[in-house]
Coordinates of C-alpha atoms in Angstrom, one line a residue:
M1 CA -0.2 -0.1 0.1
E2 CA 1.5 3.1 -0.9
T3 CA 2.4 5.6 2.1
T4 CA 3.9 9.0 2.0
L5 CA 6.5 10.4 4.2
R6 CA 8.0 13.9 4.2
G7 CA 11.5 15.2 4.9
V8 CA 13.4 18.1 3.6
G9 CA 14.1 18.1 -0.1
V10 CA 17.7 19.3 -0.8
S11 CA 18.5 18.4 -4.4
H12 CA 16.2 18.6 -7.2
G13 CA 14.8 15.9 -9.2
V14 CA 12.9 12.5 -9.3
A15 CA 14.6 9.0 -8.1
I16 CA 12.4 5.8 -8.2
G17 CA 14.1 2.6 -7.3
E18 CA 14.6 -0.2 -4.5
V19 CA 16.3 0.8 -1.0
R20 CA 19.8 0.1 -0.3
H21 CA 21.0 0.8 3.0
M22 CA 24.5 2.2 4.0
G23 CA 27.3 -0.2 5.1
T24 CA 27.0 -0.9 8.8
A25 CA 29.1 1.2 11.2
V26 CA 32.2 -0.3 12.9
L27 CA 31.2 -2.3 15.9
E28 CA 32.7 -1.2 19.1
P29 CA 36.1 -2.8 19.7
P30 CA 36.4 -4.8 22.9
A31 CA 38.0 -3.0 25.8
K32 CA 40.7 -5.7 26.7
Q33 CA 43.8 -4.9 28.5
I34 CA 47.3 -5.3 26.4
P35 CA 50.4 -6.1 28.0
A36 CA 52.7 -3.1 28.4
E37 CA 55.6 -4.5 26.3
D38 CA 52.9 -4.6 23.5
A39 CA 52.1 -0.6 23.9
E40 CA 54.8 0.4 21.4
R41 CA 53.6 -1.8 18.7
E42 CA 50.1 -0.8 19.2
Q43 CA 50.8 2.8 19.1
G44 CA 52.9 2.1 15.7
R45 CA 49.7 0.4 14.3
A46 CA 47.4 3.3 15.4
R47 CA 49.9 5.7 13.7
Q48 CA 50.0 3.8 10.3
A49 CA 46.2 3.4 10.3
V50 CA 45.5 6.8 10.6
E51 CA 47.9 8.1 8.1
A52 CA 46.5 5.6 5.7
V53 CA 42.9 6.7 6.0
A54 CA 44.2 10.6 5.8
A55 CA 45.8 9.6 2.6
D56 CA 42.8 7.7 1.2
L57 CA 40.5 10.8 2.1
I58 CA 42.7 13.0 0.4
A59 CA 42.9 10.5 -3.0
R60 CA 39.0 10.5 -2.8
G61 CA 39.3 14.4 -2.7
N62 CA 41.5 14.4 -5.6
L63 CA 39.4 12.3 -7.5
A64 CA 36.0 14.0 -6.9
G65 CA 37.7 17.5 -7.2
G66 CA 35.8 21.0 -6.7
E67 CA 33.7 21.3 -3.5
A68 CA 34.2 18.1 -2.3
Q69 CA 38.2 18.3 -2.6
H70 CA 38.6 20.9 0.4
V71 CA 35.8 19.1 2.4
L72 CA 37.7 15.9 2.2
E73 CA 41.1 17.5 2.8
A74 CA 39.4 19.1 6.1
Q75 CA 38.4 15.7 7.0
A76 CA 42.1 14.3 6.4
M77 CA 43.3 17.0 8.6
M78 CA 40.7 15.9 11.2
A79 CA 42.1 12.5 11.1
Q80 CA 45.7 13.6 11.8
D81 CA 45.1 16.1 14.6
P82 CA 47.8 15.9 16.9
E83 CA 45.8 16.1 19.9
L84 CA 43.8 13.4 19.1
M85 CA 46.7 11.4 18.2
A86 CA 48.3 12.2 21.5
D87 CA 45.3 11.0 23.2
V88 CA 45.1 7.9 21.6
E89 CA 48.7 7.3 22.3
R90 CA 48.0 7.9 26.1
R91 CA 45.3 5.6 26.1
I92 CA 47.4 2.7 24.6
A93 CA 50.2 3.6 27.0
V94 CA 48.0 2.7 29.7
G95 CA 46.8 -0.7 28.3
S96 CA 44.2 0.0 25.4
S97 CA 44.6 -1.8 22.1
A98 CA 45.3 0.3 19.1
E99 CA 41.6 0.1 17.9
R100 CA 40.0 0.6 21.5
G101 CA 42.3 3.4 22.3
V102 CA 41.3 5.3 18.8
Y103 CA 37.6 4.6 19.5
D104 CA 37.8 6.0 23.0
A105 CA 39.8 9.2 22.1
F106 CA 37.1 10.2 19.2
A107 CA 34.3 9.2 21.6
S108 CA 35.9 12.1 24.3
Y109 CA 36.3 14.5 21.7
R110 CA 32.9 14.1 20.3
A111 CA 31.7 14.5 23.8
L112 CA 33.5 17.7 24.2
L113 CA 31.7 19.1 20.9
A114 CA 28.2 17.9 22.3
N115 CA 28.9 19.6 25.6
A116 CA 29.9 22.8 23.9
G117 CA 26.2 23.0 22.6
E118 CA 27.2 21.1 19.1
Y119 CA 28.0 24.3 17.6
L120 CA 30.2 22.1 15.8
A121 CA 28.0 19.4 15.6
G122 CA 27.9 19.4 11.5
R123 CA 31.4 18.1 12.2
V124 CA 30.5 15.3 14.3
A125 CA 29.2 13.2 11.6
D126 CA 32.4 13.9 9.8
L127 CA 34.5 12.7 13.1
D128 CA 32.5 9.5 13.4
D129 CA 33.4 8.7 9.7
V130 CA 36.9 9.2 10.3
R131 CA 36.8 6.9 13.4
N132 CA 35.1 4.3 11.7
R133 CA 37.6 4.0 8.9
I134 CA 40.5 4.0 11.3
V135 CA 38.9 1.4 13.6
A136 CA 38.0 -0.7 10.2
R137 CA 41.5 -0.8 9.1
L138 CA 42.8 -1.8 12.3
L139 CA 40.3 -4.7 12.7
G140 CA 40.8 -5.7 9.0
V141 CA 36.8 -5.5 8.1
P142 CA 35.5 -3.6 5.2
M143 CA 35.3 0.2 5.4
P144 CA 31.6 1.6 6.0
G145 CA 30.6 2.8 2.9
V146 CA 27.8 2.7 -0.2
P147 CA 26.7 -0.5 -0.9
D148 CA 28.0 -2.7 -3.9
S149 CA 25.4 -3.1 -6.5
D150 CA 25.3 -3.8 -10.2
E151 CA 21.6 -2.1 -10.4
P152 CA 20.8 1.3 -9.7
Y153 CA 19.4 1.9 -6.4
V154 CA 18.2 4.7 -3.8
L155 CA 20.6 5.0 -1.1
I156 CA 19.1 5.1 2.8
A157 CA 21.6 6.4 5.7
R158 CA 21.5 7.8 9.1
D159 CA 23.9 10.6 7.4
L160 CA 26.2 10.5 5.0
A161 CA 29.9 11.6 5.3
P162 CA 31.5 13.7 2.8
A163 CA 33.9 11.0 1.8
D164 CA 30.9 8.8 0.7
T165 CA 28.9 11.9 -0.7
A166 CA 31.9 13.0 -2.9
L167 CA 32.3 9.7 -4.9
L168 CA 28.7 9.0 -5.4
D169 CA 28.1 7.4 -8.9
P170 CA 25.0 9.1 -10.2
A171 CA 24.7 6.3 -12.7
L172 CA 23.9 3.7 -9.9
V173 CA 22.7 6.1 -7.1
L174 CA 19.5 7.3 -8.3
G175 CA 19.0 9.5 -5.1
F176 CA 19.4 9.4 -1.5
V177 CA 17.6 10.0 1.6
T178 CA 19.1 10.6 5.1
E179 CA 17.5 10.5 8.8
E180 CA 19.8 13.5 9.7
G181 CA 21.3 16.4 8.2
G182 CA 19.9 19.8 7.1
P183 CA 19.4 21.7 3.7
T184 CA 23.1 23.2 4.2
S185 CA 24.7 20.5 5.4
H186 CA 27.8 19.2 3.6
S187 CA 25.9 16.2 2.0
A188 CA 23.0 18.5 1.0
I189 CA 25.7 20.6 -0.8
L190 CA 27.4 17.9 -2.6
A191 CA 24.2 16.3 -3.6
R192 CA 23.4 19.3 -5.6
A193 CA 26.8 19.7 -7.1
L194 CA 26.3 16.1 -8.4
G195 CA 22.7 16.5 -9.6
V196 CA 21.7 13.9 -7.5
P197 CA 18.1 13.9 -6.0
A198 CA 18.1 14.1 -2.0
V199 CA 16.0 14.2 0.9
V200 CA 17.2 14.7 4.3
A201 CA 15.9 14.9 7.8
L202 CA 13.4 12.2 7.6
P203 CA 13.0 10.6 10.9
G204 CA 12.5 6.7 10.5
A205 CA 14.3 6.4 7.1
G206 CA 16.5 3.8 8.3
E207 CA 13.6 1.5 8.8
L208 CA 12.5 1.1 5.3
A209 CA 13.2 -2.5 4.5
E210 CA 16.1 -3.3 2.0
G211 CA 14.7 -3.8 -1.5
T212 CA 11.3 -1.6 -1.0
V213 CA 10.5 0.4 -3.9
I214 CA 10.6 4.1 -3.0
A215 CA 9.9 7.2 -5.3
V216 CA 11.9 10.4 -4.1
D217 CA 10.8 13.9 -4.8
G218 CA 14.1 15.8 -4.2
S219 CA 12.2 19.3 -4.7
T220 CA 9.4 18.8 -2.3
G221 CA 10.9 16.4 0.0
E222 CA 8.2 13.8 -0.3
I223 CA 9.0 10.0 -0.4
F224 CA 6.3 7.6 -1.5
V225 CA 6.9 4.1 -0.4
E226 CA 5.6 1.4 -2.5
P227 CA 4.3 3.9 -5.2
S228 CA 1.2 3.0 -7.2
A229 CA 1.6 2.6 -10.8
E230 CA -0.4 5.7 -11.3
K231 CA 1.9 7.7 -8.9
R232 CA 5.2 6.4 -10.7
A233 CA 3.9 7.5 -14.3
E234 CA 2.8 10.8 -12.6
M235 CA 6.1 11.4 -11.2
E236 CA 8.1 10.2 -14.5
T237 CA 5.8 12.4 -16.7
A238 CA 6.5 15.2 -14.4
A239 CA 10.2 14.9 -14.6
A240 CA 10.2 14.3 -18.4
A241 CA 8.3 17.5 -18.8
R242 CA 10.8 19.3 -16.4
K243 CA 13.8 18.1 -18.6
A244 CA 12.2 19.2 -21.6
V245 CA 11.8 22.9 -20.1
L246 CA 15.4 22.6 -18.9
S247 CA 16.6 22.1 -22.2
A248 CA 14.6 24.7 -23.9
S249 CA 15.7 27.4 -21.4
T250 CA 19.0 29.1 -22.4
G251 CA 20.5 32.6 -22.0
P252 CA 20.7 35.0 -19.2
G253 CA 18.6 34.8 -16.2
A254 CA 15.4 37.0 -16.6
T255 CA 11.7 37.1 -15.8
S256 CA 9.2 36.6 -18.7
D257 CA 8.9 40.5 -19.1
G258 CA 12.5 40.9 -19.3
H259 CA 13.7 41.8 -15.8
K260 CA 17.3 40.9 -15.8
I261 CA 18.5 38.5 -12.9
P262 CA 22.1 37.5 -13.6
L263 CA 22.2 33.6 -12.4
L264 CA 25.8 33.2 -11.1
A265 CA 27.6 29.8 -9.7
N266 CA 29.0 28.9 -6.5
V267 CA 32.4 27.5 -6.8
G268 CA 35.1 26.2 -4.3
G269 CA 38.0 26.2 -6.7
P270 CA 39.1 25.7 -10.5
G271 CA 37.5 22.0 -10.2
D272 CA 34.0 23.5 -10.2
V273 CA 34.5 25.8 -13.3
P274 CA 33.7 23.4 -15.9
A275 CA 30.2 22.6 -14.7
A276 CA 29.5 26.3 -14.2
V277 CA 30.7 27.0 -17.6
E278 CA 28.3 24.2 -19.1
A279 CA 25.3 25.3 -17.0
G280 CA 25.2 28.7 -18.6
A281 CA 26.7 30.6 -15.6
E282 CA 26.7 34.3 -15.9
G283 CA 29.6 34.3 -13.9
V284 CA 30.5 33.7 -10.3
G285 CA 28.7 34.6 -7.4
L286 CA 30.6 33.0 -4.6
F287 CA 34.1 31.8 -5.0
R288 CA 35.3 30.3 -1.9
T289 CA 38.8 30.5 -1.4
E290 CA 39.2 28.3 1.6
F291 CA 40.5 25.5 -0.5
L292 CA 43.9 26.9 -0.8
F293 CA 44.3 27.1 2.8
L294 CA 43.3 23.8 3.9
D295 CA 46.2 22.3 2.3
D296 CA 48.5 23.3 5.4
S297 CA 46.5 24.3 8.4
E298 CA 50.0 25.7 9.6
R299 CA 50.7 28.3 7.0
A300 CA 49.2 30.5 4.5
P301 CA 49.6 29.9 0.9
S302 CA 52.2 31.7 -1.0
E303 CA 51.1 34.8 -3.2
E304 CA 52.3 33.0 -6.3
K305 CA 50.3 30.1 -5.5
Q306 CA 47.1 32.1 -4.9
V307 CA 47.7 34.2 -8.0
A308 CA 47.6 31.0 -10.1
A309 CA 44.5 29.5 -8.6
Y310 CA 42.7 32.7 -8.7
R311 CA 43.5 33.4 -12.4
A312 CA 42.2 30.0 -13.4
V313 CA 38.9 31.0 -12.2
L314 CA 39.1 34.4 -13.6
E315 CA 40.1 33.5 -17.1
A316 CA 37.1 31.2 -17.5
F317 CA 34.5 34.0 -17.4
P318 CA 35.7 36.8 -19.9
E319 CA 33.6 39.9 -19.5
G320 CA 31.7 37.9 -16.8
R321 CA 31.6 38.9 -13.1
V322 CA 33.5 36.9 -10.6
V323 CA 32.8 37.5 -6.7
V324 CA 35.5 36.4 -4.7
R325 CA 35.1 36.0 -0.7
V326 CA 38.2 36.3 0.9
L327 CA 39.3 33.5 3.5
D328 CA 36.2 32.6 6.0
A329 CA 38.5 30.7 8.7
G330 CA 37.0 30.0 12.2
A331 CA 34.1 28.1 13.6
D332 CA 33.8 24.8 11.6
K333 CA 36.8 25.8 9.3
P334 CA 39.6 26.4 11.8
L335 CA 43.3 26.7 10.6
D336 CA 46.0 26.1 13.1
F337 CA 47.9 29.4 12.3
L338 CA 44.8 31.8 12.5
T339 CA 42.0 30.3 14.7
P340 CA 42.1 30.5 18.5
A341 CA 42.2 26.8 19.9
D342 CA 40.4 27.7 23.0
E343 CA 37.3 29.5 21.9
P344 CA 34.5 28.3 24.1
N345 CA 31.9 29.1 21.6
P346 CA 33.5 29.2 17.9
A347 CA 30.5 30.1 15.8
L348 CA 30.1 33.3 17.7
G349 CA 33.9 33.9 18.3
V350 CA 36.7 35.1 15.9
R351 CA 35.7 33.9 12.5
G352 CA 35.6 35.5 9.0
L353 CA 36.8 39.1 8.8
R354 CA 37.4 39.4 12.3
T355 CA 40.1 36.6 12.0
L356 CA 41.8 38.5 8.9
L357 CA 41.7 41.8 10.7
D358 CA 43.4 40.2 13.4
H359 CA 46.0 38.8 10.8
P360 CA 46.4 41.8 8.5
D361 CA 49.2 40.3 6.6
V362 CA 47.2 37.4 5.7
L363 CA 44.4 39.5 4.5
R364 CA 47.2 41.8 2.5
T365 CA 48.7 38.8 0.8
Q366 CA 45.2 37.6 -0.4
L367 CA 44.0 40.9 -1.6
T368 CA 47.3 41.5 -3.4
A369 CA 47.2 38.1 -5.2
L370 CA 43.9 38.7 -6.3
A371 CA 44.7 42.3 -8.0
K372 CA 47.7 40.7 -9.6
A373 CA 45.5 37.6 -10.8
A374 CA 43.2 39.9 -12.3
E375 CA 45.7 42.0 -14.4
G376 CA 45.4 42.3 -18.2
L377 CA 41.8 40.2 -17.9
P378 CA 38.5 41.8 -18.9
V379 CA 36.9 40.0 -16.2
H380 CA 34.7 42.2 -13.5
L381 CA 36.3 41.1 -10.4
E382 CA 34.8 41.7 -7.1
V383 CA 35.8 41.1 -3.5
M384 CA 33.6 40.8 -0.4
A385 CA 34.5 40.0 3.3
P386 CA 32.6 37.4 5.4
M387 CA 30.9 37.9 8.7
V388 CA 30.6 41.7 8.5
A389 CA 28.6 42.9 11.5
D390 CA 28.8 46.9 11.1
R391 CA 29.9 49.9 9.4
A392 CA 33.3 49.8 11.2
D393 CA 33.8 46.1 9.8
A394 CA 32.9 47.2 6.2
K395 CA 35.1 50.6 6.4
A396 CA 38.1 48.3 7.7
F397 CA 37.8 45.7 5.0
A398 CA 37.3 48.5 2.1
D399 CA 40.5 50.5 3.7
A400 CA 42.4 47.1 3.4
C401 CA 41.2 46.7 -0.2
R402 CA 42.4 50.4 -1.1
E403 CA 45.6 49.8 0.8
A404 CA 46.5 46.5 -1.4
G405 CA 45.6 48.6 -4.4
L406 CA 42.9 46.6 -5.4
G407 CA 40.9 48.2 -8.3
A408 CA 38.0 45.8 -8.2
K409 CA 34.9 46.6 -6.5
F410 CA 34.5 45.5 -2.6
G411 CA 31.5 44.5 -0.8
A412 CA 30.2 42.8 2.1
M413 CA 28.5 39.6 3.0
V414 CA 25.1 39.9 5.0
E415 CA 25.2 36.9 7.4
I416 CA 24.7 38.3 10.7
P417 CA 21.3 40.0 11.3
S418 CA 22.9 43.3 12.5
A419 CA 24.3 43.5 9.0
A420 CA 20.8 43.3 7.4
L421 CA 19.0 45.9 9.7
R422 CA 21.7 48.6 9.3
A423 CA 22.7 47.5 5.6
R424 CA 22.3 51.3 4.5
S425 CA 25.0 52.3 7.2
I426 CA 27.2 49.4 5.7
L427 CA 26.6 50.5 2.1
R428 CA 28.1 53.8 2.9
E429 CA 31.6 52.0 3.0
V430 CA 31.3 49.3 0.2
E431 CA 30.0 48.8 -3.2
F432 CA 27.5 46.0 -2.9
L433 CA 26.0 43.4 -0.6
S434 CA 25.9 39.4 -1.0
L435 CA 23.5 37.7 1.4
G436 CA 24.8 34.3 2.8
T437 CA 21.4 33.0 3.7
N438 CA 22.9 29.7 5.2
D439 CA 24.5 31.6 8.1
L440 CA 22.1 34.4 8.5
A441 CA 19.5 31.8 9.2
Q442 CA 21.7 30.1 11.7
Y443 CA 22.4 33.4 13.4
T444 CA 18.8 34.6 13.2
F445 CA 17.2 31.5 14.5
A446 CA 20.4 30.4 16.7
A447 CA 19.8 27.3 15.1
D448 CA 23.1 25.6 14.1
R449 CA 23.0 24.9 10.2
Q450 CA 24.3 21.3 10.3
V451 CA 21.6 20.2 13.1
G452 CA 18.7 18.0 11.8
A453 CA 16.8 18.5 14.9
V454 CA 16.3 22.3 14.3
S455 CA 15.8 21.9 10.4
R456 CA 12.6 24.0 10.4
L457 CA 14.7 26.9 11.7
Q458 CA 17.2 26.5 8.8
D459 CA 14.4 26.6 6.1
P460 CA 15.2 29.9 4.0
W461 CA 11.2 30.2 3.6
Q462 CA 11.2 31.5 7.0
P463 CA 9.1 34.6 6.9
A464 CA 11.9 36.2 9.4
L465 CA 14.7 35.6 7.2
L466 CA 12.8 36.9 4.2
D467 CA 12.1 40.2 6.1
L468 CA 16.0 40.5 6.3
V469 CA 16.4 39.8 2.9
A470 CA 14.1 42.4 2.0
L471 CA 15.7 44.9 4.4
S472 CA 18.8 44.4 2.7
A473 CA 17.7 44.7 -1.0
Q474 CA 15.7 47.9 -0.2
A475 CA 18.8 49.6 1.4
A476 CA 21.0 48.4 -1.6
A477 CA 18.2 50.1 -4.0
A478 CA 18.1 53.2 -2.1
E479 CA 21.9 53.5 -2.3
G480 CA 21.8 52.7 -6.0
K481 CA 24.0 49.5 -5.2
S482 CA 23.5 45.8 -5.9
C483 CA 22.6 43.1 -3.3
G484 CA 22.5 39.4 -4.4
V485 CA 22.0 36.1 -2.8
C486 CA 24.7 33.6 -2.7
G487 CA 23.2 31.1 -0.2
E488 CA 21.7 27.6 -1.0
A489 CA 18.3 29.5 -0.9
A490 CA 19.1 30.8 -4.2
S491 CA 19.1 27.2 -5.8
D492 CA 15.4 26.7 -5.1
P493 CA 13.6 27.9 -8.3
L494 CA 10.3 28.9 -6.6
L495 CA 12.1 31.0 -3.7
A496 CA 14.5 32.5 -6.4
C497 CA 11.2 33.8 -7.7
V498 CA 10.4 35.0 -4.3
L499 CA 13.9 36.7 -3.8
T500 CA 13.5 38.4 -7.2
G501 CA 10.3 39.9 -5.9
L502 CA 12.1 41.1 -2.6
G503 CA 14.3 43.1 -4.6
V504 CA 17.7 41.0 -5.1
T505 CA 19.7 41.8 -8.1
S506 CA 21.4 38.7 -8.8
L507 CA 21.4 34.9 -7.7
S508 CA 24.4 32.5 -7.0
M509 CA 24.0 28.7 -6.7
G510 CA 25.4 25.4 -7.5
A511 CA 26.0 24.9 -11.0
A512 CA 23.6 22.1 -11.2
S513 CA 20.5 24.4 -9.8
I514 CA 21.0 27.0 -12.5
P515 CA 18.9 25.4 -15.4
Y516 CA 16.1 24.9 -13.0
V517 CA 16.1 28.5 -11.7
R518 CA 16.7 30.0 -15.2
A519 CA 13.5 28.0 -16.6
T520 CA 11.4 29.0 -13.3
L521 CA 12.1 32.8 -13.7
A522 CA 11.2 32.9 -17.2
K523 CA 7.8 31.7 -16.6
Y524 CA 6.7 34.6 -14.3
T525 CA 6.5 38.8 -14.5
L526 CA 8.5 40.6 -12.1
A527 CA 5.0 41.8 -10.7
Q528 CA 4.0 38.2 -9.8
C529 CA 7.3 37.6 -8.1
E530 CA 6.6 40.9 -6.3
R531 CA 3.2 39.7 -5.4
A532 CA 4.4 36.1 -4.4
A533 CA 7.0 37.8 -2.4
S534 CA 4.5 39.8 -0.1
A535 CA 2.2 36.9 0.1
A536 CA 5.1 34.7 1.4
R537 CA 6.3 37.7 4.2
A538 CA 2.5 38.0 5.3
T539 CA 2.7 34.3 6.5
D540 CA 4.0 33.0 10.1
S541 CA 5.7 29.9 9.0
A542 CA 8.2 28.6 6.2
E543 CA 5.8 26.0 5.0
E544 CA 2.8 28.7 4.9
A545 CA 5.2 31.1 3.1
R546 CA 6.1 28.5 0.4
M547 CA 2.3 27.8 0.0
A548 CA 1.3 31.4 -0.3
A549 CA 4.0 32.1 -3.0
Q550 CA 3.0 28.9 -4.7
A551 CA -0.5 29.9 -4.9
V552 CA 0.2 33.2 -6.2
L553 CA 2.2 32.2 -9.0
S554 CA 0.1 29.5 -10.0
G555 CA -2.8 31.8 -10.1
E556 CA -4.7 30.3 -7.4

């Protein structure tokens, strides 16, 4: 009998197939005492396993490239954390086996994160995956991971670690469903980059029996268990129609009455550029530069290395707009040479621009490298600072740009509610705004973006978040400046129409979402988008906002 479940849709498309479950997690190793004379040998085994797992993660990242690469490199750094390794060796020295020492050391670190209020909860899944891989290697059992199958399937998991998501084969994995995670988790972002339909935050997903046929709608978040022939035909017809519309939609982003909304791509490095070009991106709305700094957590990359990486992206968009975010370190992206090790609350501490202003040499080198990378190119380079809180922050960044001789436009990201509330003041110092809706939602609702239990508060349809977007866009219009969105909100085609109606002037997203957004925008006039935006803001919940906007655009 057909039943319907609902999670959070995070990656567009429809997948119909049999359920396959993620490989079983490694069992807890026995807590047996080892003789003192074996301690040195066990410590050696632990070190070898850690290095092997780190090398495997880096190799997976090199294969995956793009956004996935810097995620996996960060995970490899986690495996090699010297404090964790020291804890492992201490436990072995007092009688633990290598596998038990690893298991207990990681459990202790995991508990520290949880007791800190789970501000780093998004990294807990990554930490668990690293632990499981090391313990599996030490026990000589198969690594946890996606199942072996010759036939396409829908993958079910409690959560997906980046190492698994990055190398999913779209020819075999039709889609995936997880019990945990949120719309801005690593798995969700990588799913969109792969173009794999995905639903997250679905409690009880693990109870779906192996081999059960399900239909997944990655747009609505609906899961149909044992769908009827009629439901399957309906979803397949809708998917085919959607594909035809996408194929027919080309050119710059615009509403049906010609109001231009440039559609830009979010990229995590040169590896993401080909997909962005193929999708018809009109430029880059968010060039994340952290990938360069994750190679070595102890020192910043040289100016020469930065110039080469930046130029590779700039050259791909002649005459296009490329918006570069300077290094956003801290919180869930710590760097040994920049980030305080003892912050009690890293997400609310020294991160983003705050970190760079504490280390002006790092900021100066990056800005100088960007200026040199753009020399002689017809690209429209723009540079923005993350985590701008007020006018003083904006002025400090603008002054640094001028001192570095940067001829590009410089702007501020709106990720903190104070920046949206005082956007006009900030715009007296910078030339544009870019809304990072992922962090803006996190800080507006005090809801960690990686914690599935508060996923409803991370929903970019929340009316309070739409109000902050509207405030920012109105301030930019009053100052005659631009205000784009580069958070994951822009990848939702219906929400893209609402953002346009709120006055946003450009939308940036993962490359796979660009055709969906382009085709949807082209169906409606600017006036329809404005009415949908007003209707959404007049509601009291994300679901009501979504339904109100849909009703307006469908003519109901």
